[in-house]
Amino acid sequence: MFARDIPICAAVVALALAAPAYSAEEGETFVVEAAYAAVSAGDVDAAVDMLTEDAVFAVVPAPGRMGAPALAGKEAIRGWWAGTYKDNGRVEVSDLKLDGGRATFTCLYYGDHFETLGISPAEFDGTAILRDGKIRVLVWSYTEAYEPKLKAAFAKAAN
């Protein structure tokens, strides 16, 4: 973990403790899966509708194009998801565990950027804090096995 990521983690913990209960109905699509299906289809507006007004999104460690350790609010996240669509981004969610208003999952991200680097799909551990069936906090962290591949690919690309 990088020092700049500590405030993000503290914010996620605080929001996680305050999250009200949420449980998926039988057969209901997990809201994170639904949001990324909408992004992949080019319907970023539908994806943004699945966010709370005060939503926060972070990738740890934050990629350069994010421009900050986290994105706060629907409009900032809309811009990120528009970039995901332009990157031909697609997400596969697995190992989903819902516990009240908290969800953990593993996800694979397929996109042109990672394909160009030769390290697709990107592998993430995800955490979502949900409120009233919408995403309040979404944090993706590269898996321990994947992060060295990413760093090596960036180092190779820089040379």
Short mmCIF file of the C-alpha atoms (twelve columns), coordinates in Angstrom:
data_MODEL
# 
_entry.id   MODEL 
# 
loop_
_atom_site.group_PDB 
_atom_site.id 
_atom_site.type_symbol 
_atom_site.label_atom_id 
_atom_site.label_alt_id 
_atom_site.label_comp_id 
_atom_site.label_asym_id 
_atom_site.label_seq_id 
_atom_site.Cartn_x 
_atom_site.Cartn_y 
_atom_site.Cartn_z 
_atom_site.pdbx_PDB_model_num 
ATOM 1   C CA . MET A 1   0.000   0.000   0.000   1 
ATOM 2   C CA . PHE A 2   1.194   3.470   -0.823  1 
ATOM 3   C CA . ALA A 3   1.077   6.306   1.713   1 
ATOM 4   C CA . ARG A 4   -1.284  8.286   -0.518  1 
ATOM 5   C CA . ASP A 5   -3.780  5.400   -0.346  1 
ATOM 6   C CA . ILE A 6   -4.167  5.462   3.454   1 
ATOM 7   C CA . PRO A 7   -6.887  8.190   3.463   1 
ATOM 8   C CA . ILE A 8   -8.822  6.173   0.861   1 
ATOM 9   C CA . CYS A 9   -8.692  3.061   3.031   1 
ATOM 10  C CA . ALA A 10  -9.758  5.035   6.093   1 
ATOM 11  C CA . ALA A 11  -12.713 6.479   4.182   1 
ATOM 12  C CA . VAL A 12  -13.774 3.051   2.926   1 
ATOM 13  C CA . VAL A 13  -13.640 1.603   6.454   1 
ATOM 14  C CA . ALA A 14  -15.686 4.494   7.854   1 
ATOM 15  C CA . LEU A 15  -18.303 4.143   5.118   1 
ATOM 16  C CA . ALA A 16  -18.364 0.356   5.497   1 
ATOM 17  C CA . LEU A 17  -19.169 0.669   9.187   1 
ATOM 18  C CA . ALA A 18  -22.053 3.034   8.433   1 
ATOM 19  C CA . ALA A 19  -23.517 0.991   5.548   1 
ATOM 20  C CA . PRO A 20  -27.145 -0.109  5.989   1 
ATOM 21  C CA . ALA A 21  -28.141 -3.690  5.262   1 
ATOM 22  C CA . TYR A 22  -28.671 -4.753  1.675   1 
ATOM 23  C CA . SER A 23  -29.430 -8.174  0.323   1 
ATOM 24  C CA . ALA A 24  -29.862 -9.284  -3.253  1 
ATOM 25  C CA . GLU A 25  -33.158 -10.845 -4.228  1 
ATOM 26  C CA . GLU A 26  -33.089 -14.370 -5.668  1 
ATOM 27  C CA . GLY A 27  -31.842 -14.164 -9.245  1 
ATOM 28  C CA . GLU A 28  -31.031 -10.437 -8.992  1 
ATOM 29  C CA . THR A 29  -27.914 -9.324  -10.828 1 
ATOM 30  C CA . PHE A 30  -25.277 -7.859  -8.523  1 
ATOM 31  C CA . VAL A 31  -25.369 -4.085  -9.047  1 
ATOM 32  C CA . VAL A 32  -21.622 -3.884  -9.821  1 
ATOM 33  C CA . GLU A 33  -22.052 -6.502  -12.565 1 
ATOM 34  C CA . ALA A 34  -25.058 -4.621  -13.923 1 
ATOM 35  C CA . ALA A 35  -23.186 -1.306  -13.912 1 
ATOM 36  C CA . TYR A 36  -20.236 -2.741  -15.818 1 
ATOM 37  C CA . ALA A 37  -22.523 -4.549  -18.273 1 
ATOM 38  C CA . ALA A 38  -24.076 -1.146  -19.011 1 
ATOM 39  C CA . VAL A 39  -20.627 0.459   -19.410 1 
ATOM 40  C CA . SER A 40  -19.519 -2.346  -21.760 1 
ATOM 41  C CA . ALA A 41  -22.663 -1.767  -23.831 1 
ATOM 42  C CA . GLY A 42  -21.902 1.947   -24.049 1 
ATOM 43  C CA . ASP A 43  -24.766 2.972   -21.760 1 
ATOM 44  C CA . VAL A 44  -22.710 4.954   -19.264 1 
ATOM 45  C CA . ASP A 45  -25.818 6.888   -18.160 1 
ATOM 46  C CA . ALA A 46  -27.497 3.643   -17.034 1 
ATOM 47  C CA . ALA A 47  -24.347 2.679   -15.130 1 
ATOM 48  C CA . VAL A 48  -24.181 6.073   -13.416 1 
ATOM 49  C CA . ASP A 49  -27.831 5.657   -12.355 1 
ATOM 50  C CA . MET A 50  -26.609 2.708   -10.246 1 
ATOM 51  C CA . LEU A 51  -24.492 5.070   -8.103  1 
ATOM 52  C CA . THR A 52  -25.515 7.058   -5.054  1 
ATOM 53  C CA . GLU A 53  -25.091 10.824  -5.340  1 
ATOM 54  C CA . ASP A 54  -22.065 10.705  -3.026  1 
ATOM 55  C CA . ALA A 55  -20.437 7.655   -4.667  1 
ATOM 56  C CA . VAL A 56  -16.682 7.154   -4.462  1 
ATOM 57  C CA . PHE A 57  -14.551 4.984   -6.764  1 
ATOM 58  C CA . ALA A 58  -10.900 4.067   -6.258  1 
ATOM 59  C CA . VAL A 59  -8.309  1.812   -7.830  1 
ATOM 60  C CA . VAL A 60  -5.385  0.908   -5.574  1 
ATOM 61  C CA . PRO A 61  -2.765  1.875   -6.527  1 
ATOM 62  C CA . ALA A 62  -4.384  4.661   -8.516  1 
ATOM 63  C CA . PRO A 63  -3.536  4.651   -12.226 1 
ATOM 64  C CA . GLY A 64  -2.140  7.825   -13.761 1 
ATOM 65  C CA . ARG A 65  -5.238  8.508   -15.835 1 
ATOM 66  C CA . MET A 66  -7.327  8.629   -12.643 1 
ATOM 67  C CA . GLY A 67  -5.563  11.848  -11.657 1 
ATOM 68  C CA . ALA A 68  -6.370  11.386  -7.946  1 
ATOM 69  C CA . PRO A 69  -6.404  8.593   -5.379  1 
ATOM 70  C CA . ALA A 70  -10.205 8.410   -5.742  1 
ATOM 71  C CA . LEU A 71  -13.030 9.803   -7.827  1 
ATOM 72  C CA . ALA A 72  -15.910 11.342  -5.880  1 
ATOM 73  C CA . GLY A 73  -19.388 11.912  -7.273  1 
ATOM 74  C CA . LYS A 74  -21.342 10.663  -10.236 1 
ATOM 75  C CA . GLU A 75  -19.824 13.009  -12.817 1 
ATOM 76  C CA . ALA A 76  -16.229 12.076  -11.993 1 
ATOM 77  C CA . ILE A 77  -17.092 8.384   -12.155 1 
ATOM 78  C CA . ARG A 78  -19.051 8.957   -15.398 1 
ATOM 79  C CA . GLY A 79  -15.858 10.287  -16.998 1 
ATOM 80  C CA . TRP A 80  -13.889 7.242   -15.834 1 
ATOM 81  C CA . TRP A 81  -16.537 4.841   -17.117 1 
ATOM 82  C CA . ALA A 82  -16.677 6.661   -20.467 1 
ATOM 83  C CA . GLY A 83  -12.938 5.966   -20.710 1 
ATOM 84  C CA . THR A 84  -13.571 2.336   -19.795 1 
ATOM 85  C CA . TYR A 85  -16.038 2.075   -22.673 1 
ATOM 86  C CA . LYS A 86  -13.561 3.719   -25.080 1 
ATOM 87  C CA . ASP A 87  -10.961 1.161   -23.934 1 
ATOM 88  C CA . ASN A 88  -13.386 -1.642  -24.929 1 
ATOM 89  C CA . GLY A 89  -13.460 -2.473  -21.224 1 
ATOM 90  C CA . ARG A 90  -15.295 -5.541  -20.021 1 
ATOM 91  C CA . VAL A 91  -15.539 -6.874  -16.469 1 
ATOM 92  C CA . GLU A 92  -16.163 -10.390 -15.214 1 
ATOM 93  C CA . VAL A 93  -17.135 -10.718 -11.538 1 
ATOM 94  C CA . SER A 94  -16.641 -13.926 -9.547  1 
ATOM 95  C CA . ASP A 95  -16.420 -15.085 -5.927  1 
ATOM 96  C CA . LEU A 96  -19.132 -12.624 -4.919  1 
ATOM 97  C CA . LYS A 97  -19.872 -12.495 -1.207  1 
ATOM 98  C CA . LEU A 98  -22.612 -10.210 0.094   1 
ATOM 99  C CA . ASP A 99  -22.731 -9.387  3.791   1 
ATOM 100 C CA . GLY A 100 -25.418 -6.822  4.450   1 
ATOM 101 C CA . GLY A 101 -24.434 -3.643  2.621   1 
ATOM 102 C CA . ARG A 102 -20.914 -4.886  1.897   1 
ATOM 103 C CA . ALA A 103 -19.772 -7.006  -1.018  1 
ATOM 104 C CA . THR A 104 -16.423 -8.507  -1.843  1 
ATOM 105 C CA . PHE A 105 -15.589 -10.067 -5.168  1 
ATOM 106 C CA . THR A 106 -12.849 -10.874 -7.612  1 
ATOM 107 C CA . CYS A 107 -12.934 -9.348  -11.052 1 
ATOM 108 C CA . LEU A 108 -11.134 -9.602  -14.327 1 
ATOM 109 C CA . TYR A 109 -10.888 -6.500  -16.492 1 
ATOM 110 C CA . TYR A 110 -10.369 -6.904  -20.215 1 
ATOM 111 C CA . GLY A 111 -9.485  -3.793  -22.176 1 
ATOM 112 C CA . ASP A 112 -7.312  -2.522  -24.985 1 
ATOM 113 C CA . HIS A 113 -4.801  -0.886  -22.630 1 
ATOM 114 C CA . PHE A 114 -3.963  -4.103  -20.788 1 
ATOM 115 C CA . GLU A 115 -4.074  -6.041  -24.050 1 
ATOM 116 C CA . THR A 116 -1.477  -3.674  -25.555 1 
ATOM 117 C CA . LEU A 117 0.723   -4.189  -22.493 1 
ATOM 118 C CA . GLY A 118 0.375   -7.963  -22.921 1 
ATOM 119 C CA . ILE A 119 -1.081  -8.482  -19.449 1 
ATOM 120 C CA . SER A 120 -4.806  -8.868  -20.080 1 
ATOM 121 C CA . PRO A 121 -6.953  -9.512  -18.193 1 
ATOM 122 C CA . ALA A 122 -6.142  -7.337  -15.212 1 
ATOM 123 C CA . GLU A 123 -6.994  -9.087  -11.943 1 
ATOM 124 C CA . PHE A 124 -8.582  -7.228  -9.040  1 
ATOM 125 C CA . ASP A 125 -9.997  -7.826  -5.600  1 
ATOM 126 C CA . GLY A 126 -13.070 -5.662  -5.243  1 
ATOM 127 C CA . THR A 127 -15.084 -4.211  -2.398  1 
ATOM 128 C CA . ALA A 128 -18.400 -2.442  -2.764  1 
ATOM 129 C CA . ILE A 129 -20.438 -0.639  -0.146  1 
ATOM 130 C CA . LEU A 130 -24.083 -0.508  -1.172  1 
ATOM 131 C CA . ARG A 131 -26.903 1.775   -0.101  1 
ATOM 132 C CA . ASP A 132 -30.499 1.161   -1.170  1 
ATOM 133 C CA . GLY A 133 -29.313 -1.177  -3.927  1 
ATOM 134 C CA . LYS A 134 -26.875 1.381   -5.370  1 
ATOM 135 C CA . ILE A 135 -23.090 1.644   -5.275  1 
ATOM 136 C CA . ARG A 136 -21.838 4.064   -2.633  1 
ATOM 137 C CA . VAL A 137 -18.173 3.004   -2.554  1 
ATOM 138 C CA . LEU A 138 -16.335 0.863   -5.086  1 
ATOM 139 C CA . VAL A 139 -12.681 -0.040  -4.555  1 
ATOM 140 C CA . TRP A 140 -10.614 -2.199  -6.869  1 
ATOM 141 C CA . SER A 141 -7.192  -3.378  -5.760  1 
ATOM 142 C CA . TYR A 142 -4.869  -5.281  -8.065  1 
ATOM 143 C CA . THR A 143 -4.439  -8.833  -6.778  1 
ATOM 144 C CA . GLU A 144 -1.186  -9.706  -5.069  1 
ATOM 145 C CA . ALA A 145 -0.295  -12.052 -7.951  1 
ATOM 146 C CA . TYR A 146 -1.151  -9.521  -10.678 1 
ATOM 147 C CA . GLU A 147 0.481   -6.340  -9.362  1 
ATOM 148 C CA . PRO A 148 4.089   -7.466  -10.131 1 
ATOM 149 C CA . LYS A 149 3.020   -8.270  -13.729 1 
ATOM 150 C CA . LEU A 150 1.589   -4.774  -14.038 1 
ATOM 151 C CA . LYS A 151 4.721   -3.099  -12.656 1 
ATOM 152 C CA . ALA A 152 6.950   -5.158  -14.967 1 
ATOM 153 C CA . ALA A 153 4.822   -4.259  -17.995 1 
ATOM 154 C CA . PHE A 154 4.942   -0.544  -17.140 1 
ATOM 155 C CA . ALA A 155 8.722   -0.715  -16.654 1 
ATOM 156 C CA . LYS A 156 9.127   -2.463  -20.006 1 
ATOM 157 C CA . ALA A 157 6.875   0.090   -21.740 1 
ATOM 158 C CA . ALA A 158 8.907   2.961   -20.241 1 
ATOM 159 C CA . ASN A 159 12.138  1.652   -21.775 1 
# 
